mmCIF file of C-alpha atoms in Angstrom:
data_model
loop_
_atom_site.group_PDB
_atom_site.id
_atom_site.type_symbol
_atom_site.label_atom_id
_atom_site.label_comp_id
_atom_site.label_asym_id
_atom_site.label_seq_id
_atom_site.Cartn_x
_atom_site.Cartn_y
_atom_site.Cartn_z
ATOM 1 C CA UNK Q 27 14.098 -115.913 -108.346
ATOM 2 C CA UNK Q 28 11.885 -117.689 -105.473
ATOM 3 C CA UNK Q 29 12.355 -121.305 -106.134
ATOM 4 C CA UNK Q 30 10.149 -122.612 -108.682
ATOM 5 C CA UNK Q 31 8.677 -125.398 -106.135
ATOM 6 C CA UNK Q 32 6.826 -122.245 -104.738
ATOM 7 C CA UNK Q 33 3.985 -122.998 -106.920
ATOM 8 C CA UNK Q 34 3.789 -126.160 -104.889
ATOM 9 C CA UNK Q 35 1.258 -126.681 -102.028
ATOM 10 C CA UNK Q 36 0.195 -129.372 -99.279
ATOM 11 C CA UNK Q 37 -2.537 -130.315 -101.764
ATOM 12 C CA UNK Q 38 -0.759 -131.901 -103.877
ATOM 13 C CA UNK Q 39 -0.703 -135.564 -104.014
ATOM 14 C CA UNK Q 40 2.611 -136.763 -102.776
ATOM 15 C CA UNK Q 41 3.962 -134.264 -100.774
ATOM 16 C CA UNK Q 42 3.438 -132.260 -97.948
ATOM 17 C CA UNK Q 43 4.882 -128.843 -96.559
ATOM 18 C CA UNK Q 44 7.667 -128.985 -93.889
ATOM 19 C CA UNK Q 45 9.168 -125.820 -93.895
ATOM 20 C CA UNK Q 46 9.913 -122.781 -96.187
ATOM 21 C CA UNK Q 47 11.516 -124.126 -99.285
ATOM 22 C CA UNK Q 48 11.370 -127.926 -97.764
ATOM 23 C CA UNK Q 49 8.899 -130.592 -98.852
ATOM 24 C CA UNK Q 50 8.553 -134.102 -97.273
ATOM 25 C CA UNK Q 51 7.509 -137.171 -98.543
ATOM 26 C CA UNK Q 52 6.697 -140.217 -96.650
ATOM 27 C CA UNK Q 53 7.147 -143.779 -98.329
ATOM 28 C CA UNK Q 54 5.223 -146.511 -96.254
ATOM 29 C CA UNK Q 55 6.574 -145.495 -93.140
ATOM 30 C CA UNK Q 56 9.238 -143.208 -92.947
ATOM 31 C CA UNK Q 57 10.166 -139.751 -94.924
ATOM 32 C CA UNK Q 58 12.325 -137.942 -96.813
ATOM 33 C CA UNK Q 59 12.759 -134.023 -98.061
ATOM 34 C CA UNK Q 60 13.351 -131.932 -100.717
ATOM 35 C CA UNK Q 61 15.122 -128.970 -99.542
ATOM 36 C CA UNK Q 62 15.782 -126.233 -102.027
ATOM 37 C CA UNK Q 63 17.582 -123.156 -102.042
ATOM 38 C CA UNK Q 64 15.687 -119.402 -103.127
ATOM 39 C CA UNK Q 65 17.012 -120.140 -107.144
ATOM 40 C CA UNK Q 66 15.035 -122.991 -107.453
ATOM 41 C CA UNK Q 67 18.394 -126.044 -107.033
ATOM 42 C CA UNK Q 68 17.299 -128.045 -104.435
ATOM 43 C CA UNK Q 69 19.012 -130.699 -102.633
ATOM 44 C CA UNK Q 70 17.245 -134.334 -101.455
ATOM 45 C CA UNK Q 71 17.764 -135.649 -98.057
ATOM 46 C CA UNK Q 72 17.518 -139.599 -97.530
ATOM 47 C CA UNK Q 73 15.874 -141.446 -100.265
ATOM 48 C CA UNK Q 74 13.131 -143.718 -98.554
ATOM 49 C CA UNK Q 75 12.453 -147.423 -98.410
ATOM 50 C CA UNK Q 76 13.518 -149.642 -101.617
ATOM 51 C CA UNK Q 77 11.383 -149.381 -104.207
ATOM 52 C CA UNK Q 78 10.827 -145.522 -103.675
ATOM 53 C CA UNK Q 79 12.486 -144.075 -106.841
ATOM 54 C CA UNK Q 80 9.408 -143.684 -109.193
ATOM 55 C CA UNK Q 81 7.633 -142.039 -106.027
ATOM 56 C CA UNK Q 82 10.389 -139.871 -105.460
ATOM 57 C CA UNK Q 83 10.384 -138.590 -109.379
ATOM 58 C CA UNK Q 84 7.182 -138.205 -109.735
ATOM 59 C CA UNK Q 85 6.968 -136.012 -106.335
ATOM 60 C CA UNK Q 86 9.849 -133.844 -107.391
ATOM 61 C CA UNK Q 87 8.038 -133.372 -111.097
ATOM 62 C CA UNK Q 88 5.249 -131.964 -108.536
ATOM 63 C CA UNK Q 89 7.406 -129.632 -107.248
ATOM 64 C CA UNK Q 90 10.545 -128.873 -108.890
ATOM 65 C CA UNK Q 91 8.847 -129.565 -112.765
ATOM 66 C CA UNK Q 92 9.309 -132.227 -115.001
ATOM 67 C CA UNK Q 93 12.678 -133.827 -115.498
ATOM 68 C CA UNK Q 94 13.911 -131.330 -112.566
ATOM 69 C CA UNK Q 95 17.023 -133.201 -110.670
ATOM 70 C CA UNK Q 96 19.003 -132.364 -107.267
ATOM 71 C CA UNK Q 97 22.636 -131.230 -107.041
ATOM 72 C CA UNK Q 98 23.108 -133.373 -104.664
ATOM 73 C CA UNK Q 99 21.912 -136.311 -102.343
ATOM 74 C CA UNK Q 100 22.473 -136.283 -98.759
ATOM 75 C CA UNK Q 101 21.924 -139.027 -96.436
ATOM 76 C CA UNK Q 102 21.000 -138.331 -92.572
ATOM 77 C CA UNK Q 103 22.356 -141.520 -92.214
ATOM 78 C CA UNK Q 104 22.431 -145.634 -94.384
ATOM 79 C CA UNK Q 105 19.792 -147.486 -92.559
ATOM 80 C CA UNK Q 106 17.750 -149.748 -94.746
ATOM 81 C CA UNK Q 107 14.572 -147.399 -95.047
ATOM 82 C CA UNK Q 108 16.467 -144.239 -95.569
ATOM 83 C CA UNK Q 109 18.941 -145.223 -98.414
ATOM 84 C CA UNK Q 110 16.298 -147.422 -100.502
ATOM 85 C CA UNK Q 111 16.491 -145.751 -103.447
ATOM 86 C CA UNK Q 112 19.750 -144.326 -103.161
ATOM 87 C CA UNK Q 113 21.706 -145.987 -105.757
ATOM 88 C CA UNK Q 114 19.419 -145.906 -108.427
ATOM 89 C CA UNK Q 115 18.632 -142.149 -108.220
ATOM 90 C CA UNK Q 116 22.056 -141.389 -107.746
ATOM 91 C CA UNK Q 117 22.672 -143.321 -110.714
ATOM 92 C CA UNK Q 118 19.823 -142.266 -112.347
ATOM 93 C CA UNK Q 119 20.648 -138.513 -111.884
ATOM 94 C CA UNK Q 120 24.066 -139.087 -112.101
ATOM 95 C CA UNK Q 121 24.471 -136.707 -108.781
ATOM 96 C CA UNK Q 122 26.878 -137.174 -105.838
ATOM 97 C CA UNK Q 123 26.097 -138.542 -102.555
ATOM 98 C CA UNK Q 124 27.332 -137.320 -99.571
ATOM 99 C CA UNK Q 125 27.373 -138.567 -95.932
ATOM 100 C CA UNK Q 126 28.670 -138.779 -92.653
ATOM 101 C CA UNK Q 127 32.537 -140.674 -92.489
ATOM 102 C CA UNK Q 128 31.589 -142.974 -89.748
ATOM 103 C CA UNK Q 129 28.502 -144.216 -92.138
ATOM 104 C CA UNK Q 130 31.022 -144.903 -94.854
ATOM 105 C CA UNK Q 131 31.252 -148.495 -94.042
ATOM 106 C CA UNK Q 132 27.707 -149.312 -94.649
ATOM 107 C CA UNK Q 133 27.381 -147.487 -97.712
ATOM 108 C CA UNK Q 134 30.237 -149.104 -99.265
ATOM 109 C CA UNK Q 135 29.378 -152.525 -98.779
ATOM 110 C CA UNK Q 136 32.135 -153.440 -95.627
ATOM 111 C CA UNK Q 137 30.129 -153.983 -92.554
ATOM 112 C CA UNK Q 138 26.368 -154.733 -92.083
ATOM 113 C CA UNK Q 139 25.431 -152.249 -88.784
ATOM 114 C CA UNK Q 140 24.461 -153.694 -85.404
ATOM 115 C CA UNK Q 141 21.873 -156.114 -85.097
ATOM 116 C CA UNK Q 142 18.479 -154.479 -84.811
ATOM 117 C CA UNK Q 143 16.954 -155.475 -80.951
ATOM 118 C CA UNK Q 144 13.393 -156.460 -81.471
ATOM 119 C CA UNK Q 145 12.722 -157.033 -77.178
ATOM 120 C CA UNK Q 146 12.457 -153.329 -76.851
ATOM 121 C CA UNK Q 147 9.802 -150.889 -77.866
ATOM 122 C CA UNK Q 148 6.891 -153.327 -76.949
ATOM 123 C CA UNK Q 149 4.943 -152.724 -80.617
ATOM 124 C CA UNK Q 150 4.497 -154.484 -83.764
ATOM 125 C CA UNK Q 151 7.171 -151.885 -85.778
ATOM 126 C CA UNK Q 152 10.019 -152.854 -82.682
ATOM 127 C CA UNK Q 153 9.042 -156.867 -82.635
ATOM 128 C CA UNK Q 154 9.166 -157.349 -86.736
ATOM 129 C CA UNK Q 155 12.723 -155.577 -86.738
ATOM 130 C CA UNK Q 156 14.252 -159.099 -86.696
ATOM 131 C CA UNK Q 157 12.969 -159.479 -90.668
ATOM 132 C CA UNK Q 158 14.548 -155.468 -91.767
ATOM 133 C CA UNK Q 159 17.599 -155.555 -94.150
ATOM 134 C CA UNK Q 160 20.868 -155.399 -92.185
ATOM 135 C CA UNK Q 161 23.263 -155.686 -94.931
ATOM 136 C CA UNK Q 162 25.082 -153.012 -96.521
ATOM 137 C CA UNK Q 163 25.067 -151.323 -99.296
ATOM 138 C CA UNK Q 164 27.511 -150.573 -101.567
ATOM 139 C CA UNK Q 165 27.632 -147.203 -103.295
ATOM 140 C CA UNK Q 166 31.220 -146.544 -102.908
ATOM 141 C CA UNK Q 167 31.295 -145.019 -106.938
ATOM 142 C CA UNK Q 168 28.869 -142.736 -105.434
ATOM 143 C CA UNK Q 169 29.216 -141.566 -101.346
ATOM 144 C CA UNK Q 170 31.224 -138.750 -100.646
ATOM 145 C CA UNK Q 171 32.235 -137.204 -97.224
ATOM 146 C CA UNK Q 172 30.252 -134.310 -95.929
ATOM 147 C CA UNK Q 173 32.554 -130.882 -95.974
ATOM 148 C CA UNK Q 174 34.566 -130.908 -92.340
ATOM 149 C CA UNK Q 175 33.270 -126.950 -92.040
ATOM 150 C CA UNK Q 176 29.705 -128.157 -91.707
ATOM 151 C CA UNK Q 177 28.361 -126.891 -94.694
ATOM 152 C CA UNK Q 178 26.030 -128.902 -96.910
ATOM 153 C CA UNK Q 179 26.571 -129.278 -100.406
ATOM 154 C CA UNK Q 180 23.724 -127.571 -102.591
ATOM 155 C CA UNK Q 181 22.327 -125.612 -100.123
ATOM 156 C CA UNK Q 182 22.270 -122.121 -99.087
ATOM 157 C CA UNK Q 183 22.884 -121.443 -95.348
ATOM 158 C CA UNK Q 184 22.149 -125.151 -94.081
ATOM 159 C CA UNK Q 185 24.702 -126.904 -91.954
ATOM 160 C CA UNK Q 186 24.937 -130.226 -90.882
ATOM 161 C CA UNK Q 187 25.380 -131.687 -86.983
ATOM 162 C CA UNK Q 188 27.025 -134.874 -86.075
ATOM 163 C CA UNK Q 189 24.361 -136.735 -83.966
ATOM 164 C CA UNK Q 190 25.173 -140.371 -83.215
ATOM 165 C CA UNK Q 191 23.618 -142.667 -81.131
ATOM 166 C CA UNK Q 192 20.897 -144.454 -83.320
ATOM 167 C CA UNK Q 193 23.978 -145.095 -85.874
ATOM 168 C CA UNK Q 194 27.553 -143.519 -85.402
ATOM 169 C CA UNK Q 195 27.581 -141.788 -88.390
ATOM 170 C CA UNK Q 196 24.200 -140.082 -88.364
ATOM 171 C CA UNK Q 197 23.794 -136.046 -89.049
ATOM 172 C CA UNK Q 198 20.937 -133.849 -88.418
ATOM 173 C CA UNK Q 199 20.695 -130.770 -90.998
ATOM 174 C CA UNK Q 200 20.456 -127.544 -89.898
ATOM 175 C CA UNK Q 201 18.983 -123.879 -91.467
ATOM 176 C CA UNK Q 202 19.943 -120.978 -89.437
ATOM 177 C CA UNK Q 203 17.605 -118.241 -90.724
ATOM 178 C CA UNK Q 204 14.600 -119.728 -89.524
ATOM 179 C CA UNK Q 205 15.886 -122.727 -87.440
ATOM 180 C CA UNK Q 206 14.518 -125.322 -89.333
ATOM 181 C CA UNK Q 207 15.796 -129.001 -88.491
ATOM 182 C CA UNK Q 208 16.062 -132.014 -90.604
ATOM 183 C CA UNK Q 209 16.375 -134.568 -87.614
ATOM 184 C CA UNK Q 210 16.474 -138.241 -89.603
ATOM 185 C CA UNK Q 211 16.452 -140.669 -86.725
ATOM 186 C CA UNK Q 212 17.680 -138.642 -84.251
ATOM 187 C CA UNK Q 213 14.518 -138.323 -82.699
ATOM 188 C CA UNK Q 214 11.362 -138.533 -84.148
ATOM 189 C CA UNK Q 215 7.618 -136.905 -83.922
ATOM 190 C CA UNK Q 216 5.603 -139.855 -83.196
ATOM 191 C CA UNK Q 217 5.886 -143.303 -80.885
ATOM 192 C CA UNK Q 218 8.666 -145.335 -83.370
ATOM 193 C CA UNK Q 219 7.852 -148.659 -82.654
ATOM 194 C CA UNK Q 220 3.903 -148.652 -82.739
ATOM 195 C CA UNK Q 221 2.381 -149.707 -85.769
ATOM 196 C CA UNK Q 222 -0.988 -147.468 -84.635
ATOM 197 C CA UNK Q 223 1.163 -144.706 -84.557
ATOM 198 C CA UNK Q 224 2.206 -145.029 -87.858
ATOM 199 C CA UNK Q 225 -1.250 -144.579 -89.412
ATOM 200 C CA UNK Q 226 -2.368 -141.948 -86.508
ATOM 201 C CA UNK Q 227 0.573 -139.768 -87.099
ATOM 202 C CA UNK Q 228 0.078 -138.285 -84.048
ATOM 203 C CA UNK Q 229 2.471 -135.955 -83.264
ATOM 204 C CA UNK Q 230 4.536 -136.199 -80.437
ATOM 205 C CA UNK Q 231 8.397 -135.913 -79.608
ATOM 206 C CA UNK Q 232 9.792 -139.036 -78.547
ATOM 207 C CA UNK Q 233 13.421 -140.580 -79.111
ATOM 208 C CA UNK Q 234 14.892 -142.393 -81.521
ATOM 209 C CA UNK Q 235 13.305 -145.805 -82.916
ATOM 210 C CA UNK Q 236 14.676 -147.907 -80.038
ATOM 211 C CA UNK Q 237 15.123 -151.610 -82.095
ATOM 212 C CA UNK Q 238 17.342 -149.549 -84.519
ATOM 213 C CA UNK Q 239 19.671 -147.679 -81.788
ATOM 214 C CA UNK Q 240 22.774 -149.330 -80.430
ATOM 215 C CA UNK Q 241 24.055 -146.347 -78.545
ATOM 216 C CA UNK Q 242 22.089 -144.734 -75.787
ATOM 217 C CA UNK Q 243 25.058 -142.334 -73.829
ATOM 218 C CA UNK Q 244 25.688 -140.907 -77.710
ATOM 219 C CA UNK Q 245 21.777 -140.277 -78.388
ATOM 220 C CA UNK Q 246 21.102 -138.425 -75.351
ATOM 221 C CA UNK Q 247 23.903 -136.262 -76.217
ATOM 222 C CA UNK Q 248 22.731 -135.891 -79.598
ATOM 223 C CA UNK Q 249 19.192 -134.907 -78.856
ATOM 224 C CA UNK Q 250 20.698 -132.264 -75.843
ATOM 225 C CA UNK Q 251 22.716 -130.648 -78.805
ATOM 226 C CA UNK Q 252 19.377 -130.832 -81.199
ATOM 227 C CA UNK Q 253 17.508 -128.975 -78.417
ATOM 228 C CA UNK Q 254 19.947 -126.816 -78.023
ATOM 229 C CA UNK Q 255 19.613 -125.380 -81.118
ATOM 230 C CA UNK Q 256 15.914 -123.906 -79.806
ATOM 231 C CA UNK Q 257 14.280 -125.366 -83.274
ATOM 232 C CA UNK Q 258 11.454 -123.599 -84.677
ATOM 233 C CA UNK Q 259 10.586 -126.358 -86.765
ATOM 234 C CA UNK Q 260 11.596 -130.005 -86.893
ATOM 235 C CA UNK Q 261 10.985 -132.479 -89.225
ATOM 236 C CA UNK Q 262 11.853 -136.026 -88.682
ATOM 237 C CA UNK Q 263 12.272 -139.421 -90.448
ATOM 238 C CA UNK Q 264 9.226 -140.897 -88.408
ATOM 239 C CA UNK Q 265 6.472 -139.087 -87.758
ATOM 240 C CA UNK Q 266 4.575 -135.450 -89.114
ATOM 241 C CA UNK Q 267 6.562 -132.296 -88.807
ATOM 242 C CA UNK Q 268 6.341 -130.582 -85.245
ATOM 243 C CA UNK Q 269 6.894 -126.623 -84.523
ATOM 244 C CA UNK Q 270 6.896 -123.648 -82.300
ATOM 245 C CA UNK Q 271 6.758 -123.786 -78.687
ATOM 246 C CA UNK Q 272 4.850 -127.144 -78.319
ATOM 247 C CA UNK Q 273 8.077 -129.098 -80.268
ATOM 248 C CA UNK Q 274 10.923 -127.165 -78.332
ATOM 249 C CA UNK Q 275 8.969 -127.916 -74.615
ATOM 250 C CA UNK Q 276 8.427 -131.445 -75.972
ATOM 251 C CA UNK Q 277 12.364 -131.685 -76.854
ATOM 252 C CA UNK Q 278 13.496 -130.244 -73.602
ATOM 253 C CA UNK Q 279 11.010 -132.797 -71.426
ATOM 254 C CA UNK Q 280 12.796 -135.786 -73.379
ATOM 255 C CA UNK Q 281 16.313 -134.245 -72.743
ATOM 256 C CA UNK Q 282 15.725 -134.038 -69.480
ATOM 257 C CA UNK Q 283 13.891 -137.128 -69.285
ATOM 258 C CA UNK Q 284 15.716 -139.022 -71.530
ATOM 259 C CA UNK Q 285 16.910 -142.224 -69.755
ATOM 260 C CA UNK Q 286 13.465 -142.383 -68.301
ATOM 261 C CA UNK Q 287 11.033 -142.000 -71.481
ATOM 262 C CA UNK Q 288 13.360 -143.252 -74.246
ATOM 263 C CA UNK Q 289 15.623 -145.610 -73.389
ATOM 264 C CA UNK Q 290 14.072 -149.211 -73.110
ATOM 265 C CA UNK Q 291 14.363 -151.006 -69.175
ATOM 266 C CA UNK Q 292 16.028 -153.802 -70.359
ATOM 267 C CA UNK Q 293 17.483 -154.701 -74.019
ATOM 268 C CA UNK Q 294 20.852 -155.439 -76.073
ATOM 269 C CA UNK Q 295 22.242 -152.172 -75.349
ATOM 270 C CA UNK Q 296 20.857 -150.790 -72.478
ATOM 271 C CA UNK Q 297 24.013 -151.101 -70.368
ATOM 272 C CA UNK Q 298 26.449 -151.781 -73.120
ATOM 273 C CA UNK Q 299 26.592 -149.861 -76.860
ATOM 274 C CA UNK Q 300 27.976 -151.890 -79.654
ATOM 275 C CA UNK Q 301 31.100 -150.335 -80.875
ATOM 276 C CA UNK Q 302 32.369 -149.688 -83.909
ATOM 277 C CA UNK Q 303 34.918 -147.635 -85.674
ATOM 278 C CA UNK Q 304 35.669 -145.989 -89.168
ATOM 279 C CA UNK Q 305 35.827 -149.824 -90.251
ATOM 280 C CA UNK Q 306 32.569 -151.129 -88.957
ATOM 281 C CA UNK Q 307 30.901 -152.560 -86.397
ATOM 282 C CA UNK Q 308 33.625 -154.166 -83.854
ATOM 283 C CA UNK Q 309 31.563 -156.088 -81.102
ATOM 284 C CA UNK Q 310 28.227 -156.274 -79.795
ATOM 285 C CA UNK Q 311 26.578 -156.969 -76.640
ATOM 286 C CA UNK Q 312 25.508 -160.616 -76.416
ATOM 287 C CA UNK Q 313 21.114 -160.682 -77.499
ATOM 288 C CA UNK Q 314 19.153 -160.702 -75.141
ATOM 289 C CA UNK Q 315 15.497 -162.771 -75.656
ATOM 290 C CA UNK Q 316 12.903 -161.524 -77.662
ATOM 291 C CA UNK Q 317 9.451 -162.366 -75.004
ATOM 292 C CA UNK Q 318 7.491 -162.081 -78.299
ATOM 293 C CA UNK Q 319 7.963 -165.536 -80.346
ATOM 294 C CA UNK Q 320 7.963 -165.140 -84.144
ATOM 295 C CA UNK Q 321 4.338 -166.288 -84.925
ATOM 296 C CA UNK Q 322 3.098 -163.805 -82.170
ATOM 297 C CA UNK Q 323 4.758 -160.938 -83.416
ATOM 298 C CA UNK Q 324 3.311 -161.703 -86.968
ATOM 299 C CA UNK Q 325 0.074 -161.871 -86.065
ATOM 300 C CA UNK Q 326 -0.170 -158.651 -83.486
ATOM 301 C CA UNK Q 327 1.076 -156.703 -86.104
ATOM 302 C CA UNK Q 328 -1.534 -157.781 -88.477
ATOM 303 C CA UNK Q 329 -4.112 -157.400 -85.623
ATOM 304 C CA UNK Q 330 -2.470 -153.688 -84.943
ATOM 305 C CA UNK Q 331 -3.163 -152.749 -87.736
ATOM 306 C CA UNK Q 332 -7.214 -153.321 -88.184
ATOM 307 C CA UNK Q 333 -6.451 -151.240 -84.786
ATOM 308 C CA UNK Q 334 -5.112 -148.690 -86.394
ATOM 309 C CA UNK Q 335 -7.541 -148.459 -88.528
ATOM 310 C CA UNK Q 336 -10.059 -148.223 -86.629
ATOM 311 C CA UNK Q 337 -8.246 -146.012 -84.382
ATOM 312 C CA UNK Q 338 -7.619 -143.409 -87.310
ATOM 313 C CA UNK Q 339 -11.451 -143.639 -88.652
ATOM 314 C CA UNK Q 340 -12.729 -142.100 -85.298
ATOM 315 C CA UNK Q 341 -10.138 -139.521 -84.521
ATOM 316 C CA UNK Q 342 -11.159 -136.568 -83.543
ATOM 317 C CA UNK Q 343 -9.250 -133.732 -84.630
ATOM 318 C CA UNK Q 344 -5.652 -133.605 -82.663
ATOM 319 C CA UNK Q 345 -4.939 -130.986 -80.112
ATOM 320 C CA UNK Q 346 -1.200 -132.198 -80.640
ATOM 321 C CA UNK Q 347 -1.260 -132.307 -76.748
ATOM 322 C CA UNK Q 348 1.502 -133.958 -74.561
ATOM 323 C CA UNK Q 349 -0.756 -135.801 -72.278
ATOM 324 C CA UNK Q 350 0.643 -139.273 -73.027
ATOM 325 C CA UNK Q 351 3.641 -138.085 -72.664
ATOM 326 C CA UNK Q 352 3.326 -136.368 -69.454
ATOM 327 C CA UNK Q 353 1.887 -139.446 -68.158
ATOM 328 C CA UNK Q 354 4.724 -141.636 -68.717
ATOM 329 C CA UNK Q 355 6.946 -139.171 -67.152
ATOM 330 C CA UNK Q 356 5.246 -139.368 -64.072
ATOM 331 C CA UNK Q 357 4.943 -143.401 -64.401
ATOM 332 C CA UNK Q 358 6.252 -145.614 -61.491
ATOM 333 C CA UNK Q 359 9.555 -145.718 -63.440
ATOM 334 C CA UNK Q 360 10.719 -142.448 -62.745
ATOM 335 C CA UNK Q 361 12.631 -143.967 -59.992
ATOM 336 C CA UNK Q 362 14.574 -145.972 -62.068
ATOM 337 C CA UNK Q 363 18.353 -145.855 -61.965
ATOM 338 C CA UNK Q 364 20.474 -143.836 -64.620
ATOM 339 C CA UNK Q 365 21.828 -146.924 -66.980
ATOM 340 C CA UNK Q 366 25.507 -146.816 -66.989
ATOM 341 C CA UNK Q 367 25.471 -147.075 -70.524
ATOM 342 C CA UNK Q 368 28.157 -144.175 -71.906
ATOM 343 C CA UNK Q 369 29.175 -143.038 -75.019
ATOM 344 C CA UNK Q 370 32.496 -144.631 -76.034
ATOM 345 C CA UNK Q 371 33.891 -142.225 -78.760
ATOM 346 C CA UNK Q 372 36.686 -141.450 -77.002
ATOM 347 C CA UNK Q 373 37.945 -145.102 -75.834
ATOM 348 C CA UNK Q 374 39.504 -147.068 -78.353
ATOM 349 C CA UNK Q 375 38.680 -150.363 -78.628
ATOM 350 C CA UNK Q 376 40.527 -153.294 -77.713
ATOM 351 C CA UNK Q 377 41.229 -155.151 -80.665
ATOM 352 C CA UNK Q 378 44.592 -156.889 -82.356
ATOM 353 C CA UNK Q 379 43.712 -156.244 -85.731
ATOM 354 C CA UNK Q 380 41.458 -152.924 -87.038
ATOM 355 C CA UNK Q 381 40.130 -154.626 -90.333
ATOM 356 C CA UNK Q 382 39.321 -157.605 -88.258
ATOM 357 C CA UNK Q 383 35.154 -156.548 -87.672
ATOM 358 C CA UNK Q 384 32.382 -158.715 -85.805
ATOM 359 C CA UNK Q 385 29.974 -158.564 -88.874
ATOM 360 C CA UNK Q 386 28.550 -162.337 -88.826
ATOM 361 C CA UNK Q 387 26.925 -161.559 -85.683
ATOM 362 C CA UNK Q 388 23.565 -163.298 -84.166
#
């Protein structure tokens, strides 16, 4: 039969429509989706900021029916606000959790992931990084490796893409038959380091949340192989679904644009990705300073968000347009050099001893 979360529309409280058969939820500031297959099994993908379980349950009670579970949780990738509730659901539900090898180590509790680089972005979501949980988690009773073939356990003509650059290990899930995306943080649908964007929602393709991404060579390859794909609809970590021919023109614009529009002039690793291995995290580029002291960055955000506030209470109705983006195409910087930032996943690193990891870094 049609899944049973067909009964299930965007008016209900919690949850909004995505996709055919895919629901999203979004817990303070990021989301997460229910993706279920035509019998009514359904599969959830990244589990939200911590304290996001009962919100969770109670949204798949609105869809799937009371005490309805997944066969399965699958994580885009184990960044603090996507594997919150992780453990206790898994737990909970007693259900397996599967995810990329390279995110192994910080889902099993041996490496924290790069240091978060709060001088890029310029807004209140990028400057606050500095206070996000960095330390692993440790679900090792729990995580299993995604299938080598690309399938997706639990569901029904999905496959899953490897798409590093905002962490090594990070996938994008895939649905042929209508080419539906699951993106995580690969890139998202609204501006990821603005706090005003965050209430607006304004939808908008832009790259991946810049504080959070330690990789730039690896992303832009990522989101060329995303775009590739000619999505008809994409739904991302940050930000309100996007579809049709608006999203894939938006997509291709940032490919081609990429090292002009998404990656940050100057920052941690701009010119030099941290790398890391199967183990961990090996080095890092040295910080760089953050021109926003502590204090200040407390206070704008506060002051952002009476902003965005007011900002979302006169808002006309969105025409979903690209002007801002268009704009800072055409900005002065689109003279700027290419960085020489490159992917390194084919140079080993130079190291004595492999279980040896830079983990205590500033």
């Amino acid at each position: 039969m049609e899944a049973s979360a067909a009964r299930n529309t965007t008016g209900k409280r919690h949850t909004f429509t995505a996709a055919p058969r895919v629901w999203g939820l979004q817990t303070i500031f990021v989301n997460l989706y229910f993706a279920a297959n035509p019998d009514g099994s359904w599969v959830l993908v990244d589990t939200g900021v911590p304290g996001s379980a009962s919100k969770i349950k109670q949204a798949a009670a609105e869809i799937f029916g009371p005490d309805s579970k997944p066969s399965a949780i699958v994580l885009t990738h184990g960044h603090f606000d996507h594997v919150g509730a992780v453990k206790e659901l898994a737990e909970e539900w007693d259900v397996p959790v599967y995810a990329h090898p390279m995110e192994l180590p910080y889902l099993t509790g041996q490496s924290s992931y790069p240091p978060p680089d709060p001088s890029v972005g310029g807004g209140a979501m990028a400057y606050l990084s500095f206070t996000y949980p960095k330390k692993p988690i440790d679900i090792r009773n729990r995580v299993e490796l995604l299938p080598p073939d690309g399938s997706v356990p639990g569901l029904e003509g999905w496959r899953w893409v490897h798409t590093p650059g905002h962490t090594a290990g990070h996938v994008s899930l895939f649905r042929e038959e209508d080419r539906t995306l699951l993106v995580g943080d690969a890139f998202v649908t609204r501006h990821g380091e603005s706090a005003i964007a965050v209430m607006t929602q304004k939808r908008e393709v832009h790259g991946p949340p810049a504080y959070f991404t330690p990789d730039w060579g690896s992303a832009h390859h990522s989101v060329e192989t995303l775009s590739n794909l000619n999505p008809e609809i994409a739904a991302s970590g940050h930000g309100m679904p996007m579809q049709g021919e608006e999203l894939r023109q938006q997509l291709d614009r940032l490919v081609h644009d990429f090292w002009l529009v998404a990656v940050p002039r100057h920052g941690r690793y701009v010119h030099e990705p941290a790398v890391v291995d199967e183990y961990g995290v090996v080095s890092v580029p040295p910080p760089v300073s953050n021109p926003v002291p502590t204090v200040l960055a407390v206070a704008g955000a506060v002051a952002l968000a009476g902003a965005a506030w007011v900002a979302l209470s006169k808002r006309s109705n969105d025409k979903k347009g690209d002007g801002d983006y268009r704009m800072k195409s055409r900005h002065s910087m689109a003279r700027r050099p290419y960085s020489h930032n490159r992917a390194l996943r084919d140079t080993p690193p130079d190291y004595d001893i492999p279980t040896e990891h830079t983990n205590n870094y500033p």
